[in-house]
C-alpha cells in the first residue's frame, strides 16, 4: 500500500481515482477536463492524496488551502475523502488524513476544517479518531450555482 500526495505529472492517476471512486451522480454527470485537472494539480494550494494498492487507487482525499482574513494564518478545507467499499474500516481514511496533516504542517496551516452530515457515522468516527474536534451539532450546506458562459 502507498499513500501519497499527487504532483503535477500525476494527471492519469488523479483521473483514474476520480473514475474509480467518485460516483457519477456526485460528478453532476460530467467529468473534469484534463486541462482543468492539470491546472488543479499544478496549484500548490490544492491537496490531492491517494491510497494505492497494487498501483490502483482505493482511496482519495481532496482539500484546498486558503488564507484567513482576520489574521496571518492559513486554513485547509478537507473537501472530499472516499475509500472504496472493499477497503473500508482498515484505517485508510485515517492514514490519508495523517498525510494531509503532514503537508499542512509543512505549509504553515493553522486549522483543517471539515464538515459532514450528522448521519455519516463513519466520517464522524474517522475525524474524531484523527484528532478533529467537533465544534457544532448541526451542519447545513448551501450551494450557489453560477452559470458561466463559455
Short mmCIF file of C-alpha atoms in Angstrom, two decimals:
data_model
loop_
_atom_site.label_atom_id
_atom_site.label_comp_id
_atom_site.label_asym_id
_atom_site.label_seq_id
_atom_site.Cartn_x
_atom_site.Cartn_y
_atom_site.Cartn_z
CA UNK A 1 0.00 0.00 0.00
CA UNK A 2 1.15 3.51 -0.81
CA UNK A 3 -0.36 6.81 0.32
CA UNK A 4 0.95 9.94 -1.32
CA UNK A 5 0.20 13.46 -2.47
CA UNK A 6 -0.23 13.78 -6.19
CA UNK A 7 2.10 16.06 -8.12
CA UNK A 8 1.81 17.98 -11.39
CA UNK A 9 2.61 14.99 -13.58
CA UNK A 10 0.06 12.69 -11.87
CA UNK A 11 -2.92 13.55 -14.08
CA UNK A 12 -3.51 9.91 -15.16
CA UNK A 13 -3.61 8.81 -11.53
CA UNK A 14 -5.98 11.60 -10.48
CA UNK A 15 -8.27 10.87 -13.41
CA UNK A 16 -8.27 7.18 -12.54
CA UNK A 17 -9.06 7.89 -8.88
CA UNK A 18 -12.00 10.09 -9.88
CA UNK A 19 -13.36 7.49 -12.28
CA UNK A 20 -13.00 4.60 -9.83
CA UNK A 21 -14.01 6.25 -6.56
CA UNK A 22 -16.39 9.14 -7.17
CA UNK A 23 -19.87 8.01 -8.24
CA UNK A 24 -21.17 9.57 -11.44
CA UNK A 25 -24.12 11.18 -9.65
CA UNK A 26 -21.63 13.02 -7.42
CA UNK A 27 -19.90 14.38 -10.52
CA UNK A 28 -23.08 16.02 -11.84
CA UNK A 29 -22.94 13.61 -14.79
CA UNK A 30 -19.83 15.31 -16.11
CA UNK A 31 -16.10 14.69 -15.99
CA UNK A 32 -13.48 17.34 -15.40
CA UNK A 33 -11.35 18.06 -18.45
CA UNK A 34 -7.70 17.07 -18.48
CA UNK A 35 -6.66 20.74 -18.65
CA UNK A 36 -8.78 21.56 -15.59
CA UNK A 37 -7.29 18.68 -13.57
CA UNK A 38 -3.75 19.55 -14.67
CA UNK A 39 -4.25 23.17 -13.52
CA UNK A 40 -5.54 21.90 -10.16
CA UNK A 41 -2.55 19.56 -9.78
CA UNK A 42 -0.19 22.47 -10.51
CA UNK A 43 -1.84 24.63 -7.83
CA UNK A 44 0.14 24.21 -4.60
CA UNK A 45 -2.97 25.23 -2.62
CA UNK A 46 -4.73 22.07 -3.78
CA UNK A 47 -4.05 18.80 -2.00
CA UNK A 48 -4.86 15.53 -3.74
CA UNK A 49 -3.89 12.45 -1.76
CA UNK A 50 -4.44 8.90 -2.95
CA UNK A 51 -4.14 5.49 -1.39
CA UNK A 52 -2.88 2.89 -3.84
CA UNK A 53 -2.96 -0.88 -3.58
CA UNK A 54 -1.19 -2.69 -6.41
CA UNK A 55 -0.95 0.67 -8.25
CA UNK A 56 -4.74 1.09 -8.25
CA UNK A 57 -6.49 3.91 -6.35
CA UNK A 58 -8.62 2.63 -3.46
CA UNK A 59 -8.80 5.90 -1.54
CA UNK A 60 -8.90 9.57 -2.44
CA UNK A 61 -8.76 12.84 -0.47
CA UNK A 62 -9.01 16.38 -1.79
CA UNK A 63 -8.51 19.59 0.16
CA UNK A 64 -7.54 23.18 -0.52
CA UNK A 65 -5.66 25.86 1.36
CA UNK A 66 -6.80 29.47 1.72
CA UNK A 67 -5.68 32.49 3.75
CA UNK A 68 -7.67 33.70 6.72
CA UNK A 69 -8.54 37.37 6.53
CA UNK A 70 -8.79 38.05 10.25
CA UNK A 71 -5.17 37.07 10.95
CA UNK A 72 -1.99 35.86 9.26
CA UNK A 73 -2.78 32.14 9.12
CA UNK A 74 -3.90 29.64 6.53
CA UNK A 75 -6.75 27.16 6.74
CA UNK A 76 -7.36 24.00 4.77
CA UNK A 77 -10.81 22.77 3.86
CA UNK A 78 -10.92 18.98 3.60
CA UNK A 79 -13.39 18.77 0.76
CA UNK A 80 -13.68 15.08 -0.03
CA UNK A 81 -12.49 11.77 1.33
CA UNK A 82 -13.56 8.48 -0.22
CA UNK A 83 -12.44 4.90 0.36
CA UNK A 84 -13.54 2.03 -1.87
CA UNK A 85 -16.17 -0.04 -0.04
CA UNK A 86 -13.98 -3.16 -0.17
CA UNK A 87 -11.23 -1.35 1.76
CA UNK A 88 -13.23 0.49 4.40
CA UNK A 89 -12.65 0.05 8.14
CA UNK A 90 -8.96 -0.64 7.59
CA UNK A 91 -7.62 2.79 8.58
CA UNK A 92 -7.04 4.09 5.04
CA UNK A 93 -9.04 7.29 5.60
CA UNK A 94 -7.12 7.95 8.79
CA UNK A 95 -3.81 7.41 7.02
CA UNK A 96 -4.77 9.83 4.22
CA UNK A 97 -5.75 12.44 6.83
CA UNK A 98 -2.38 11.91 8.55
CA UNK A 99 -0.67 12.55 5.21
CA UNK A 100 -2.73 15.74 4.72
CA UNK A 101 -1.83 16.90 8.24
CA UNK A 102 1.86 16.37 7.46
CA UNK A 103 1.68 18.62 4.39
CA UNK A 104 -0.42 21.19 6.25
CA UNK A 105 2.21 21.44 8.95
CA UNK A 106 4.91 21.95 6.29
CA UNK A 107 2.76 24.66 4.65
CA UNK A 108 2.09 26.59 7.86
CA UNK A 109 -1.60 25.74 8.05
CA UNK A 110 -3.25 26.58 11.36
CA UNK A 111 -6.51 24.60 11.05
CA UNK A 112 -8.07 21.94 8.87
CA UNK A 113 -11.79 22.46 8.53
CA UNK A 114 -14.12 19.61 7.58
CA UNK A 115 -17.85 19.00 7.74
CA UNK A 116 -20.13 16.04 7.30
CA UNK A 117 -23.76 15.15 7.78
CA UNK A 118 -24.94 14.09 11.21
CA UNK A 119 -25.90 10.69 9.76
CA UNK A 120 -22.43 9.91 8.38
CA UNK A 121 -21.13 8.00 11.39
CA UNK A 122 -18.14 6.55 9.54
CA UNK A 123 -16.85 10.01 8.63
CA UNK A 124 -17.53 11.37 12.11
CA UNK A 125 -15.66 8.45 13.68
CA UNK A 126 -12.70 8.93 11.31
CA UNK A 127 -12.48 12.66 12.01
CA UNK A 128 -12.73 12.20 15.78
CA UNK A 129 -10.19 9.34 15.78
CA UNK A 130 -7.70 11.50 13.88
CA UNK A 131 -7.85 14.40 16.33
CA UNK A 132 -10.62 16.61 14.92
CA UNK A 133 -12.64 18.49 17.50
CA UNK A 134 -16.39 18.79 16.96
CA UNK A 135 -17.46 22.44 17.06
CA UNK A 136 -21.21 22.14 16.41
CA UNK A 137 -24.05 19.62 16.28
CA UNK A 138 -25.68 20.73 13.05
CA UNK A 139 -24.50 21.08 9.51
CA UNK A 140 -26.49 22.81 6.82
CA UNK A 141 -24.99 23.04 3.37
CA UNK A 142 -25.82 25.58 0.70
CA UNK A 143 -24.55 25.93 -2.82
CA UNK A 144 -24.67 28.76 -5.32
CA UNK A 145 -24.77 27.62 -8.92
CA UNK A 146 -23.07 30.19 -11.10
CA UNK A 147 -23.80 29.94 -14.80
CA UNK A 148 -20.61 30.68 -16.64
CA UNK A 149 -20.92 31.29 -20.33
CA UNK A 150 -18.02 29.92 -22.28
#
